[in-house]
Amino acid sequence: MLRKQDHIRIGALFAVILVVAGSSAAQAKGRRSVTPKPTPSPVAVDRNPSSPEITPVDTAGTPVKKNGRPTKNTPQEPAADPFEPIYTYQFDHPNFLIKRVLILHDELGRGTISFVKLGSSETVTDPIQLSASTLEKLRSLFAMLHFLDSTEDYQSKKDFKHLGEMSITVKKDRRERVAKFNWSENKDASELANVYRKIGNQFIWIFDVNVARENQPLQSPALFDELDSLFRRDELADAEQMIPFLKQIETDERVPLIGRNHATKIIAAIQKQSAKNRK
């Protein structure tokens, strides 16, 4: 017969077996079955260059360019017309404050002005743009003179070399004519020279003021006195053309206040005169 101690040991052993079996069953129940993913089949790629290419599009459905390089069909901006001077005016006097002035321009009024000041050998050149009204005056005078067709000598019988020598040249339609004189009794020729002289006055003054603004601002008041005098004596080609430039000076703190205030007064005077001329 089994002793009492043997019964106890057998019961303990069965208990351990039941615990281990229950734990294994619980673990097996908690495991998830994992289904292996199928291996993707290889995709065939069309290497035929004649196949149409898919163009990517943005969210709006607009085709997206691969790069920004222009194609042969991309329109290009037209190049600016080269400047070819047709009209030339030159003035020389060795003892004047401006001893040489050279003005070149085309039919559109685009051109340059070059000048040499007394006591200097340096030639200064600056771009210019003639106003529509100035161009109209010049065209009208050249037409009245029949400049290219005429052979008239504009030089007066009296010689006034002390006033300086003028030369006007026109190169147009494979023709060229040069007219030189220091004084003329032909009113149209004399007025033509006056218009060019006023062009010189206007653009040389603009150059001088720009230099003063950059390097010598204390000279500005004297330059505005000079401009005031030129305007009152009608020695500017087109005073109204200068208004935008003068308005820039009004707010330029590099120019002394007295100069800016003078610019404001000159603008008012020009506008008043222009309104009077339109009546």
JSON list of C-alpha atoms in Angstrom, two decimals, residues 3 9 11 30 36 101-102 127 238:
[
{"chain": "A", "resi": 3, "resn": "ARG", "atom": "CA", "xyz": [2.06, 5.58, 2.12]},
{"chain": "A", "resi": 9, "resn": "ARG", "atom": "CA", "xyz": [4.03, 13.48, -4.10]},
{"chain": "A", "resi": 11, "resn": "GLY", "atom": "CA", "xyz": [-0.74, 14.71, -6.47]},
{"chain": "A", "resi": 30, "resn": "GLY", "atom": "CA", "xyz": [-2.64, 33.70, -28.52]},
{"chain": "A", "resi": 36, "resn": "PRO", "atom": "CA", "xyz": [3.23, 34.98, -46.31]},
{"chain": "A", "resi": 101, "resn": "VAL", "atom": "CA", "xyz": [29.61, 120.62, -78.33]},
{"chain": "A", "resi": 102, "resn": "LEU", "atom": "CA", "xyz": [28.81, 117.60, -80.50]},
{"chain": "A", "resi": 127, "resn": "PRO", "atom": "CA", "xyz": [23.21, 109.70, -73.78]},
{"chain": "A", "resi": 238, "resn": "ASP", "atom": "CA", "xyz": [12.00, 121.71, -74.01]}
]
